[in-house]
Short mmCIF file of C-alpha atoms in Angstrom, two decimals:
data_model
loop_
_atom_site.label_atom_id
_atom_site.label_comp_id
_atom_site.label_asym_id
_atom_site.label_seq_id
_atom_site.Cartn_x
_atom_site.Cartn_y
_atom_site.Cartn_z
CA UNK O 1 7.81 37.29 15.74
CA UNK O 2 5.70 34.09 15.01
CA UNK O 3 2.32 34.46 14.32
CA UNK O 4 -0.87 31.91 14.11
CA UNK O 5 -2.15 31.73 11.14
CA UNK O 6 -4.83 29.43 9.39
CA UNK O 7 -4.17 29.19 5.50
CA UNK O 8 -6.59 27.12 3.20
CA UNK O 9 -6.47 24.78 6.06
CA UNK O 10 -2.97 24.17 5.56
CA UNK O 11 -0.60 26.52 7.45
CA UNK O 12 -0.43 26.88 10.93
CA UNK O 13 2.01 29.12 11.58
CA UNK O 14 4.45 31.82 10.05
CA UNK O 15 7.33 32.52 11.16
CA UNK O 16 9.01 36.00 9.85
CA UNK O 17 13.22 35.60 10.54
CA UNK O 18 14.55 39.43 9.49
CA UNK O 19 17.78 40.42 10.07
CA UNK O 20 17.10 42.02 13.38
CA UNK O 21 16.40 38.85 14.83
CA UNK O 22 17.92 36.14 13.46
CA UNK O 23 21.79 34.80 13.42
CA UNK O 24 21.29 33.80 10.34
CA UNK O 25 21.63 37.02 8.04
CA UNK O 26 21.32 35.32 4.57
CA UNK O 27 17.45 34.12 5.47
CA UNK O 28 14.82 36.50 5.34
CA UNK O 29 11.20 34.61 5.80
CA UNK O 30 10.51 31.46 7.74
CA UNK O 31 6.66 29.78 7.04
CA UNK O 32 5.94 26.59 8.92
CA UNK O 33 2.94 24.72 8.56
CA UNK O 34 1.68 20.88 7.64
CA UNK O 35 2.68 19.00 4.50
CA UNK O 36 -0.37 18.76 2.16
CA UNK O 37 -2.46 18.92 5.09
CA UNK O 38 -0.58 16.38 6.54
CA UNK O 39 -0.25 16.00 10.58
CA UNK O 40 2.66 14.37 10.62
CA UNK O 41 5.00 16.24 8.01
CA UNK O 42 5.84 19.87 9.28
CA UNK O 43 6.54 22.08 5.81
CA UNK O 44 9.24 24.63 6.43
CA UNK O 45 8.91 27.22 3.58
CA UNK O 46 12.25 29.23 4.11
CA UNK O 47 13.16 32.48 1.65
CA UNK O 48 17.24 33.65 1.04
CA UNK O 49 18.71 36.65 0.24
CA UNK O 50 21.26 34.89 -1.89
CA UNK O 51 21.53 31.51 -3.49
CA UNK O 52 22.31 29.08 -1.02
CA UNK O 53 21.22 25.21 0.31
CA UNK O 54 19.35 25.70 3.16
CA UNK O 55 18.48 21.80 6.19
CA UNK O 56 16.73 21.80 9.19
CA UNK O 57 18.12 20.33 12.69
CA UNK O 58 14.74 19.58 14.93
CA UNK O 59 14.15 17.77 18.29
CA UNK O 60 11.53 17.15 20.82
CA UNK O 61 11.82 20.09 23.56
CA UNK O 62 11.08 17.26 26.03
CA UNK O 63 13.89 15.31 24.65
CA UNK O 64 16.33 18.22 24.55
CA UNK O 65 18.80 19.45 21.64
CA UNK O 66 21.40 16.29 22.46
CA UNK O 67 18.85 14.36 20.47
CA UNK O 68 18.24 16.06 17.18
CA UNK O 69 17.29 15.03 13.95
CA UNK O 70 18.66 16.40 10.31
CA UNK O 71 16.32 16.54 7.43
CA UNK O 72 17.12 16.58 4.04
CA UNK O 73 19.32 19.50 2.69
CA UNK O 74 17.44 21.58 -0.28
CA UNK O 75 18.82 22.68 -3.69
CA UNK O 76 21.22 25.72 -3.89
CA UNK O 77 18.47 28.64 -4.61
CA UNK O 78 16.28 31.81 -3.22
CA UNK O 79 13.28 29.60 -2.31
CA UNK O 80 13.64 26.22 -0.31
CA UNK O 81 10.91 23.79 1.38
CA UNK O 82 11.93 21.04 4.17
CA UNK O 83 9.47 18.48 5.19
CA UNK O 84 10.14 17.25 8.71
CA UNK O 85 9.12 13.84 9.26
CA UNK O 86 9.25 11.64 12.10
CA UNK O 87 6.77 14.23 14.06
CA UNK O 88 4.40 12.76 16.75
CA UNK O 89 1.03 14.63 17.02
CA UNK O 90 0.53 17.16 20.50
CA UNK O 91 3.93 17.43 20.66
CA UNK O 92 6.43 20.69 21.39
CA UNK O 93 9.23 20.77 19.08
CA UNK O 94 12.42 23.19 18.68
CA UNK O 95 14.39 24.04 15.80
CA UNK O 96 17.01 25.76 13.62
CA UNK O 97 17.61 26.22 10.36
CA UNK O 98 21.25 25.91 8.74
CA UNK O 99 22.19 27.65 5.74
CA UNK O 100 25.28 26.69 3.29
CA UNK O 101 27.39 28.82 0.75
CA UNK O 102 30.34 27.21 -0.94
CA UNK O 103 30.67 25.23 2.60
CA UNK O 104 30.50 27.69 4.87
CA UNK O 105 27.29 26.83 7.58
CA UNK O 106 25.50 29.57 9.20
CA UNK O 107 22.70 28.53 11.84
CA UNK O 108 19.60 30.40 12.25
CA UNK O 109 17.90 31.37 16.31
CA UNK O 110 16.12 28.72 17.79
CA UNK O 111 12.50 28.25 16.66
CA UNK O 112 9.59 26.30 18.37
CA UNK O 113 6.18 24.65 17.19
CA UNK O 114 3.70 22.49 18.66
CA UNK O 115 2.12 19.70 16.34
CA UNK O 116 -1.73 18.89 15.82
CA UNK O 117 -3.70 16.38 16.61
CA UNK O 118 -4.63 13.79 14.74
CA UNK O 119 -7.86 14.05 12.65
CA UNK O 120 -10.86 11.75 14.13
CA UNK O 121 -10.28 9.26 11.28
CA UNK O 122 -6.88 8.35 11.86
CA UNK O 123 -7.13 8.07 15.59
CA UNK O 124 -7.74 4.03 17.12
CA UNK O 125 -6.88 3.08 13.76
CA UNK O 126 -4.38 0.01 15.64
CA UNK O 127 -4.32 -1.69 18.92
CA UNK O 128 -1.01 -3.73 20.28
CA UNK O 129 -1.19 -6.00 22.41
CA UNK O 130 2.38 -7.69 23.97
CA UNK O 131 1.73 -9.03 27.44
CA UNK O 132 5.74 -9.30 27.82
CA UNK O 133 7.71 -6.60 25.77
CA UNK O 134 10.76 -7.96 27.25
CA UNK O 135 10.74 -11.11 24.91
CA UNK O 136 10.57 -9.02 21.34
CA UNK O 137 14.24 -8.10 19.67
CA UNK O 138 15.14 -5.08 20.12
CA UNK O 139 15.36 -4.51 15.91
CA UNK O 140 11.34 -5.41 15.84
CA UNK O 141 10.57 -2.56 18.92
CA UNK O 142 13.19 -0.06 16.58
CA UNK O 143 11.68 -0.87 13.34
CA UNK O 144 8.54 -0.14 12.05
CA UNK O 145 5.35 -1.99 9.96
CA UNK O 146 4.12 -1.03 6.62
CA UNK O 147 0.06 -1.24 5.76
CA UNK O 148 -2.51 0.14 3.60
CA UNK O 149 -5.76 0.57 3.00
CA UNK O 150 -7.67 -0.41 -0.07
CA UNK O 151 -10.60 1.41 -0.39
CA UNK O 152 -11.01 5.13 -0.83
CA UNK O 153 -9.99 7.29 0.09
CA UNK O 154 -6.87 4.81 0.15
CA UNK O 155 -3.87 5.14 3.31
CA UNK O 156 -0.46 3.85 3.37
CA UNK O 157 0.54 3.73 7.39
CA UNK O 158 3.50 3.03 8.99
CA UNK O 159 3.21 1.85 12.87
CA UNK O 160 5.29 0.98 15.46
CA UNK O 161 5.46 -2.02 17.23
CA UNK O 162 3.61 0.30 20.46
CA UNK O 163 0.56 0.83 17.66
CA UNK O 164 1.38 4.31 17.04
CA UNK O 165 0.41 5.89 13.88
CA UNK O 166 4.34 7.43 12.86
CA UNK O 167 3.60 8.07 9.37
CA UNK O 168 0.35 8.42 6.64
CA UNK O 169 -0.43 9.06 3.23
CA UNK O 170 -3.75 9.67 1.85
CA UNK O 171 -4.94 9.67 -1.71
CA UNK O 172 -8.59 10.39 -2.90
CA UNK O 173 -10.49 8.68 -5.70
CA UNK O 174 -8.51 5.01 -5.04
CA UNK O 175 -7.37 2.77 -2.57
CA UNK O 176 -3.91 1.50 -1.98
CA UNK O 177 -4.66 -2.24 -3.35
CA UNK O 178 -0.99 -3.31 -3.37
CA UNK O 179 2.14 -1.75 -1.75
CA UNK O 180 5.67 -2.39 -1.53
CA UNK O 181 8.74 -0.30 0.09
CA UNK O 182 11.81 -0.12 -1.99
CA UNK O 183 15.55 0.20 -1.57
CA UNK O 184 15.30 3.28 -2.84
CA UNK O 185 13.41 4.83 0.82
CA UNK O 186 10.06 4.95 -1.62
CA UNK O 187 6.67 3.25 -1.57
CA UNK O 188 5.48 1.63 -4.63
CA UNK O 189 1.62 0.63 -5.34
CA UNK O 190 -0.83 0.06 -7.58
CA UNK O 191 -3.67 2.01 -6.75
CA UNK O 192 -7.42 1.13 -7.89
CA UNK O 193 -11.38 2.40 -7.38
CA UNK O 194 -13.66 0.89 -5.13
CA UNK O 195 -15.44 -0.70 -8.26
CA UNK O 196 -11.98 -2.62 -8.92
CA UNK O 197 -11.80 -6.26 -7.44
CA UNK O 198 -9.98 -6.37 -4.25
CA UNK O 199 -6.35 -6.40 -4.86
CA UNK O 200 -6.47 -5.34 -8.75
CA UNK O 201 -5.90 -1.52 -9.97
CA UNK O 202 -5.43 0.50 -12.72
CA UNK O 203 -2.61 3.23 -11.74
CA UNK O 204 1.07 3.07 -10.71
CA UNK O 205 2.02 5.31 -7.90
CA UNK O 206 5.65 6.02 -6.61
CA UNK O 207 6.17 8.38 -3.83
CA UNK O 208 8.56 9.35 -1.60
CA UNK O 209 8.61 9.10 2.35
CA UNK O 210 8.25 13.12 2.19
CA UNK O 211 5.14 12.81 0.12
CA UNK O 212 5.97 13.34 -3.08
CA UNK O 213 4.97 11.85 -6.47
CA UNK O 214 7.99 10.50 -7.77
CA UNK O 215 6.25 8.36 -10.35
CA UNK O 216 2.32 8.02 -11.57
CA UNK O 217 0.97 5.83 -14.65
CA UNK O 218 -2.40 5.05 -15.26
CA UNK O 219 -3.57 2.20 -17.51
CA UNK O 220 -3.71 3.74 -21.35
CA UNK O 221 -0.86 5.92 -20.29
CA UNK O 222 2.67 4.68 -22.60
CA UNK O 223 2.93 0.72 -23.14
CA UNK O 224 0.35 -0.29 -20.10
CA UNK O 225 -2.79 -1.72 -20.82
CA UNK O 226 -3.60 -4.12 -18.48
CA UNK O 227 -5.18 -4.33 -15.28
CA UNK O 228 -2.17 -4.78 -12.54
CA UNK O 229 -2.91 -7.02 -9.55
CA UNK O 230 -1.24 -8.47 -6.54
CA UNK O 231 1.90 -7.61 -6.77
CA UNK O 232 4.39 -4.48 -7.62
CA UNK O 233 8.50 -3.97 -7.07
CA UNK O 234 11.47 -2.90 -8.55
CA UNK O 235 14.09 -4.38 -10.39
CA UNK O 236 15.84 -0.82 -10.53
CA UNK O 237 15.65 2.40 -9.64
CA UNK O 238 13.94 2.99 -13.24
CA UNK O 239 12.43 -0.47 -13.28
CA UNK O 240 9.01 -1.54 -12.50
CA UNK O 241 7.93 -5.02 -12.13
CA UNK O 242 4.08 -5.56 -11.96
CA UNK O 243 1.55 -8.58 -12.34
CA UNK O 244 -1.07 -8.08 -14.68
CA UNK O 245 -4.18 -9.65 -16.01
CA UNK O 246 -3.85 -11.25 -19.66
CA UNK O 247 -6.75 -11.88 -21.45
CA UNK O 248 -7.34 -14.28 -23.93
CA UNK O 249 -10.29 -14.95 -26.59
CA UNK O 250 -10.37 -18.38 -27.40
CA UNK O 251 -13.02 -20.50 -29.06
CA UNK O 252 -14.89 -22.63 -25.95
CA UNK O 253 -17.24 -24.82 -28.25
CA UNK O 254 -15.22 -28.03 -27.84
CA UNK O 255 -16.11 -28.15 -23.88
CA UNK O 256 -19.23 -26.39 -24.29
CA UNK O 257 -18.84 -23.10 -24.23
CA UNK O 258 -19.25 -19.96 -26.45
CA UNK O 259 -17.29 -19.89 -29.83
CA UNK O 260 -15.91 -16.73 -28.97
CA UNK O 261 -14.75 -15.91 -24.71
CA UNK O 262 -12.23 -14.61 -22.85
CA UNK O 263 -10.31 -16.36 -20.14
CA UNK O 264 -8.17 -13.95 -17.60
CA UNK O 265 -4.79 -15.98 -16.70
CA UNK O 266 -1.93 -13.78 -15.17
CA UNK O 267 1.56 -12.18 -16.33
CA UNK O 268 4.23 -9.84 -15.67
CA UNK O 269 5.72 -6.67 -17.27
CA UNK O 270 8.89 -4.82 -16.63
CA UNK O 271 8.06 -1.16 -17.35
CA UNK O 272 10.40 1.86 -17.50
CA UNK O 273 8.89 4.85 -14.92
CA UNK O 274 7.78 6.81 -18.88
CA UNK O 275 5.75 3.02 -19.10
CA UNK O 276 7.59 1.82 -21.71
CA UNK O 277 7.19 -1.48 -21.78
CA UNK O 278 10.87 -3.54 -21.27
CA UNK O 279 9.68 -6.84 -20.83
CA UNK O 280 6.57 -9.24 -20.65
CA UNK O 281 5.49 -12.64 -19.95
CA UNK O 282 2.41 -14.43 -20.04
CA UNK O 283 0.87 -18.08 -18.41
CA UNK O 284 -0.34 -18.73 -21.47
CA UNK O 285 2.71 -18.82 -22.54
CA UNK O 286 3.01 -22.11 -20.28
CA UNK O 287 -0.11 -23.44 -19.93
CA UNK O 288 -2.85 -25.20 -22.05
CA UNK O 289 -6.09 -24.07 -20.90
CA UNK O 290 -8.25 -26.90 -22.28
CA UNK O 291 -5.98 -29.15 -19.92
CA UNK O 292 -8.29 -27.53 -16.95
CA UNK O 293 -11.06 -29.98 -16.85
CA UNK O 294 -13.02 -26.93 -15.02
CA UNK O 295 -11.55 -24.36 -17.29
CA UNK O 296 -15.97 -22.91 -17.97
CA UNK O 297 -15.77 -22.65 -14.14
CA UNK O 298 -12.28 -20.74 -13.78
CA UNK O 299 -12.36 -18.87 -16.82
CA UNK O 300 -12.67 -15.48 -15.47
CA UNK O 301 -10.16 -15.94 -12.59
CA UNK O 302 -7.89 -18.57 -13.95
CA UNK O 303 -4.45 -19.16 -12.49
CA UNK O 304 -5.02 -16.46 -9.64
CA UNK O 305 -1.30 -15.37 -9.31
CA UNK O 306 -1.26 -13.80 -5.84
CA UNK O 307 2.71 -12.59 -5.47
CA UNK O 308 6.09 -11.99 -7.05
CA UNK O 309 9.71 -11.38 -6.50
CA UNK O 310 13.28 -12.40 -7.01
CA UNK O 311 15.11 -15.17 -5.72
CA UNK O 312 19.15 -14.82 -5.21
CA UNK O 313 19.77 -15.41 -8.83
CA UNK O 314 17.94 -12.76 -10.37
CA UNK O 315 14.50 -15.27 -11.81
CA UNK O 316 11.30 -14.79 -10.81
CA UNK O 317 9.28 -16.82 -7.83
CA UNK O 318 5.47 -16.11 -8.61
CA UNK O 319 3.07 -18.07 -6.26
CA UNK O 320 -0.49 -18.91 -7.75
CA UNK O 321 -3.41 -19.80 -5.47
CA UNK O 322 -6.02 -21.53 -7.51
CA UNK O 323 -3.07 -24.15 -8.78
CA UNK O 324 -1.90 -24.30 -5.23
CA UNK O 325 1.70 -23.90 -6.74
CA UNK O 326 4.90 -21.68 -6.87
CA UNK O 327 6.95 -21.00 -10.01
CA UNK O 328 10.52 -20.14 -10.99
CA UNK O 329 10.84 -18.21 -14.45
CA UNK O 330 13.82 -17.09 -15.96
CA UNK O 331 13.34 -13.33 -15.69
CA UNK O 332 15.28 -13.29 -19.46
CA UNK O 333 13.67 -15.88 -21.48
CA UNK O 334 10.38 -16.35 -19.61
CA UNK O 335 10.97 -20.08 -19.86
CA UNK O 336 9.47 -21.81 -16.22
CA UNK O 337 12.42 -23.42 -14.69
CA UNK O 338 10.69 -24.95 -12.10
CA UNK O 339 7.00 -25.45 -10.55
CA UNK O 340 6.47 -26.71 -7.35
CA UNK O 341 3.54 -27.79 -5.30
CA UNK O 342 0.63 -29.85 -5.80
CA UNK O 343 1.18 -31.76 -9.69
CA UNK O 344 4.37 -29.45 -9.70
CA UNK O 345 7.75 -30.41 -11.24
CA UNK O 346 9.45 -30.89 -7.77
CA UNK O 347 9.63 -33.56 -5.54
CA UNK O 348 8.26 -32.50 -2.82
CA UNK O 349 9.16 -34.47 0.93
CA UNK O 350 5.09 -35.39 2.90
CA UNK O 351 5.61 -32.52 5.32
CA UNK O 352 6.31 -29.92 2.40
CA UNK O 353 2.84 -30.25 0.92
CA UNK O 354 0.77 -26.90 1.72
CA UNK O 355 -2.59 -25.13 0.04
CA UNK O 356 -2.32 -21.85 -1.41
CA UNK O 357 0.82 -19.64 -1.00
CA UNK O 358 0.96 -15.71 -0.75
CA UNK O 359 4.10 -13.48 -0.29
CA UNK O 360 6.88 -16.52 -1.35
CA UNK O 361 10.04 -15.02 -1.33
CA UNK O 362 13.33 -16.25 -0.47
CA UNK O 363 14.47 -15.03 3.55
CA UNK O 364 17.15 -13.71 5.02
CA UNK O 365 19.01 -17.36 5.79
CA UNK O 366 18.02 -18.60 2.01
CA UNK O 367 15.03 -20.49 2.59
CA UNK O 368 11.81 -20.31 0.35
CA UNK O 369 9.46 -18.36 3.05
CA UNK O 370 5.53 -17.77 2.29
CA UNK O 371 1.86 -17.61 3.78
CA UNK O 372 -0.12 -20.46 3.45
CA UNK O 373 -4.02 -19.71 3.69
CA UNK O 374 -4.07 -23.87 5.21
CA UNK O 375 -7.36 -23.61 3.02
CA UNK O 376 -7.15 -27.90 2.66
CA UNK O 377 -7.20 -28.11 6.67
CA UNK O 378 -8.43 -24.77 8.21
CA UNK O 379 -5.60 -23.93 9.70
CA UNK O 380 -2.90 -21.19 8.27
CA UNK O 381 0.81 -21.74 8.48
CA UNK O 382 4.32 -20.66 7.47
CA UNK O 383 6.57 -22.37 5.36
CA UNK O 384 10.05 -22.44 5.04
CA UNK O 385 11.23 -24.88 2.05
CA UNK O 386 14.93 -26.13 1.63
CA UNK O 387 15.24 -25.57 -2.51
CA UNK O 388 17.30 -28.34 -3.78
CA UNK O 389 17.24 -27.40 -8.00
CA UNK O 390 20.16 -29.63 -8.99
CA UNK O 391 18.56 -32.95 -7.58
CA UNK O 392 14.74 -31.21 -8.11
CA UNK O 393 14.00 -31.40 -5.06
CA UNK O 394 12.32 -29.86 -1.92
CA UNK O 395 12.75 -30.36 1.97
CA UNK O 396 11.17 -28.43 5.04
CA UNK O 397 12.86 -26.41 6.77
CA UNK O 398 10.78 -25.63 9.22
CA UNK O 399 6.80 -25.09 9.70
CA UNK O 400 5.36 -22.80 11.99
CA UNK O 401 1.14 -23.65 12.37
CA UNK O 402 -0.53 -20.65 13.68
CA UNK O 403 -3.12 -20.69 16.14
CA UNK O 404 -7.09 -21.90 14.30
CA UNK O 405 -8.51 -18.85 15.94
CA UNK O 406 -6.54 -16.97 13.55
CA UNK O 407 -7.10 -19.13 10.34
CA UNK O 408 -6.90 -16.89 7.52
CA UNK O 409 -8.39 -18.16 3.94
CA UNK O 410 -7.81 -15.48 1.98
CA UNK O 411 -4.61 -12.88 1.47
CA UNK O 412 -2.23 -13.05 4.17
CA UNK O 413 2.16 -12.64 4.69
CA UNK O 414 4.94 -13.68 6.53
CA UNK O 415 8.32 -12.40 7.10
CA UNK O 416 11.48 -13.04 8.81
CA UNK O 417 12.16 -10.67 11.51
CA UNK O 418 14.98 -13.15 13.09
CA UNK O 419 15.67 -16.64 12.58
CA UNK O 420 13.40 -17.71 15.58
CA UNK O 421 10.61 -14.92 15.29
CA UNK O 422 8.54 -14.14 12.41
CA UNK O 423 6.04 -10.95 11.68
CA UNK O 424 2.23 -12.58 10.33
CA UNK O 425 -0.19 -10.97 8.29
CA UNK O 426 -3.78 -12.60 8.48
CA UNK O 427 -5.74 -10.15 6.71
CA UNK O 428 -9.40 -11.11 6.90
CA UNK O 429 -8.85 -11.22 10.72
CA UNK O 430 -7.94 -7.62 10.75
CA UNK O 431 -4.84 -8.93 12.74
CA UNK O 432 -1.00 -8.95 12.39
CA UNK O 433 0.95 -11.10 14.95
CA UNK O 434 4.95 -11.90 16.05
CA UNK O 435 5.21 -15.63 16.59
CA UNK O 436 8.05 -17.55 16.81
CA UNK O 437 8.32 -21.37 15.53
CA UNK O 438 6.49 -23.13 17.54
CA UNK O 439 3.48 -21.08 16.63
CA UNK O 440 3.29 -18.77 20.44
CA UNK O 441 2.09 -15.36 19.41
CA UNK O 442 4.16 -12.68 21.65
CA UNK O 443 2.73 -9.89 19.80
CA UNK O 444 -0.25 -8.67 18.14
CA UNK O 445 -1.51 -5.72 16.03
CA UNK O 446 -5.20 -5.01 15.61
CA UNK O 447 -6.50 -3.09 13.14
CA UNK O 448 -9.68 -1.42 11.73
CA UNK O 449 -8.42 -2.11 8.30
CA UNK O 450 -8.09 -5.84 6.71
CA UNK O 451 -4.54 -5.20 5.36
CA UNK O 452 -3.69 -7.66 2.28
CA UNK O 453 -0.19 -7.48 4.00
CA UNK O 454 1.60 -6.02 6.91
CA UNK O 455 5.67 -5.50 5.90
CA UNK O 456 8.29 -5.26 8.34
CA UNK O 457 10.82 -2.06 7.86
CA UNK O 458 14.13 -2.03 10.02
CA UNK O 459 14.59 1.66 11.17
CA UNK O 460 17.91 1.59 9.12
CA UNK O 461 16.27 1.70 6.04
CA UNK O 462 14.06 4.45 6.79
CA UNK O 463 16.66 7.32 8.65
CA UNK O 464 16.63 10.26 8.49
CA UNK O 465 12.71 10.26 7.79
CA UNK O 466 11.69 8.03 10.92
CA UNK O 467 13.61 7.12 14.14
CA UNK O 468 12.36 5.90 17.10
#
């Protein structure tokens, strides 16, 4: 017998599964309904007779049951809730449940459910536009894009190359201002008010592709005090890696300033998921502020580090905009190995010099890949630089200029989605594109947010949740 239902605006249905009328003997209550309000998670709230471990096989009727997906398989108990991702909104669906006792599988009748629609906000949210779908790989139309929005309430999305709207998470009070997807199938951010600058935020949030909180500091909380910005990863499964603002009170009377004021350079802490703090490093550690000749005008923004991760050794590559430079640390002794850029440590060949790098991270054939904003010429660009540390020295290895109608000053990524194609993030034109090296667009994403970056995700990395 199935029922509808409306539940604190969360259940849609109920679905009762007694003895009479299901194969299944061991279950003996079915509710179905959205995920935390969520259109596209479907809750299954099943009930057991006896302790057992209880999945979900699903499918689009349309499709047929040749093509079904499994989700998750629950804890051996009485009470058990699936989330079923991968749902697309107004559509019918069919399923069974399967329940497991020391191996043994029993399956459940065949159940059915038709998803919502999606609420007025979320709908026209992202526009595609591919003139020739025949000319984009096939692992770019299978794989999916990760973006977020940074004011409240804040929304992690994940689209398809088609601009569909596959997957959402909302938050009130903050804004996604950062956001990263691990190895682990989990999406990392730092989340921050309105009232916080645009990429800097006062809470670590770790959740999982079904929704839940996995992980969730706030600054004050354990060993963080800082402001984070810019930048958040992993280093393990228990490992945070975040940027942060350092703050130092210095005496400014020499190049006259105030005897007493701060200056806000950049670092990075390693925190445990409790926030115990594992590791730390600072710019100041580095750097001589008095060696800034502008160092009254820069003060409150100093070094402006803008990204972070690891290269194939294990250091750290940060890129800074203001200095126009990236950095290698040793992720042990915080000693910089190397700087490189303008007045960096590197040689650096004529056609490596660029302006301000974001998202510099080291690609899938070894190169040194990043954004650059093209600030110094008005034109944005990708770089890919040739790393040479045993002779210090740097060499192109290739540069792709994007088009001027898309020059992008501020914010901004680019990553590798094969070596001749290459997904672009140009935030402040509220645009993502596919170009390939000779700077011809073949794709593009509109959308109504200005996304600080937009993150490719094979659909390997995120089965069983989302397929396409």
């Amino acid at each position: 017998m199935i029922k509808k239902i409306i539940e604190k605006g969360s259940f849609i249905l109920v679905l009762l599964a007694l003895a009479s009328c299901s194969k299944s003997q061991i279950i003996s209550n079915i509710n179905i309904g959205t995920h935390s309000n969520n259109e596209l998670k479907i809750q299954i709230d099943v009930t057991t007779n006896d302790q057992a471990q209880v999945y979900a096989e699903y499918w689009l009727d349309k499709k047929g049951n040749q093509n079904k997906i499994t989700s998750p398989i629950s804890n051996s108990g009485l009470k058990h809730s699936l989330v079923l991702c991968n749902i697309i909104p107004e559509t019918n669906y069919s399923f069974q449940l399967v329940t497991v006792q020391d191996g043994n599988k029993q399956t459940s009748k065949v159940y059915t459910f038709k998803s919502r629609k999606l609420p007025e906000w979320l709908q026209k949210q992202f526009k595609a536009n591919c003139p020739k779908p025949e000319l984009l790989p096939e692992n770019f139309k299978k794989g999916f894009m990760l973006l977020a929005k940074r004011e409240t309430p804040g929304t992690a999305y994940i689209v398809d190359y088609k601009g569909n709207l596959r997957w959402y998470h909302t938050i009130e009070g903050t804004g996604f201002k950062v956001i990263h997807f691990t190895k682990d199938q989990t999406i990392l951010s730092i989340l921050g008010t309105n009232d916080e600058p645009t990429s800097y935020g006062s809470e670590i949030l770790e959740i999982n592709l079904q929704g839940d909180t996995l992980t969730h500091i706030k600054k004050g909380q354990g060993d963080l005090k800082q402001v984070l910005h810019h930048e958040i990863i992993k280093k393990s499964a228990d490992e945070i890696v975040a940027l942060t603002v350092e703050q130092k009170i210095i005496d400014f009377t020499s190049i006259g300033g105030k005897k007493q004021d701060t200056i806000n350079g950049d670092g990075i802490i390693i925190l445990n998921k409790k926030g115990k703090q594992l590791w730390k490093w600072s710019v100041f550690d580095d750097l001589n502020p008095f060696k800034d000749k502008d160092l009254l005008k820069t003060k409150k923004d100093w070094t402006h580090a803008n990204s972070l991760s690891y290269d194939k050794d294990g250091n750290f590559l940060i890129s800074f905009y203001n200095n126009g430079q990236i950095w290698k640390i040793n992720s042990t002794t915080g000693k910089v190995i190397w700087k490189l850029g303008k007045g960096g440590t590197m040689k650096m060949a004529p056609d490596t010099n660029f302006s301000q790098a974001h998202a510099a991270h080291i690609d899938q054939e070894g190169s040194l890949l990043f954004f650059d904003n093209g600030v110094d010429i008005k034109q944005s660009s990708v770089f890919a630089l040739k790393v040479d540390e045993k002779n210090n020295d740097v060499k192109l290895d290739y540069h792709i200029k994007l088009p001027k109608d898309i020059y992008n000053d501020r914010m901004g990524s680019a990553y590798m989605i094969n070596k001749d194609l290459f997904l672009v993030c140009c935030s402040k034109r509220h645009i993502t594109v596919l170009t390939n090296k000779k700077g011809v667009l073949l794709w593009a994403l509109e959308s109504e947010i200005p996304p600080y970056r937009t993150i490719f995700i094979p659909e390997e990395k995120l089965k069983p949740f989302l397929l396409n």
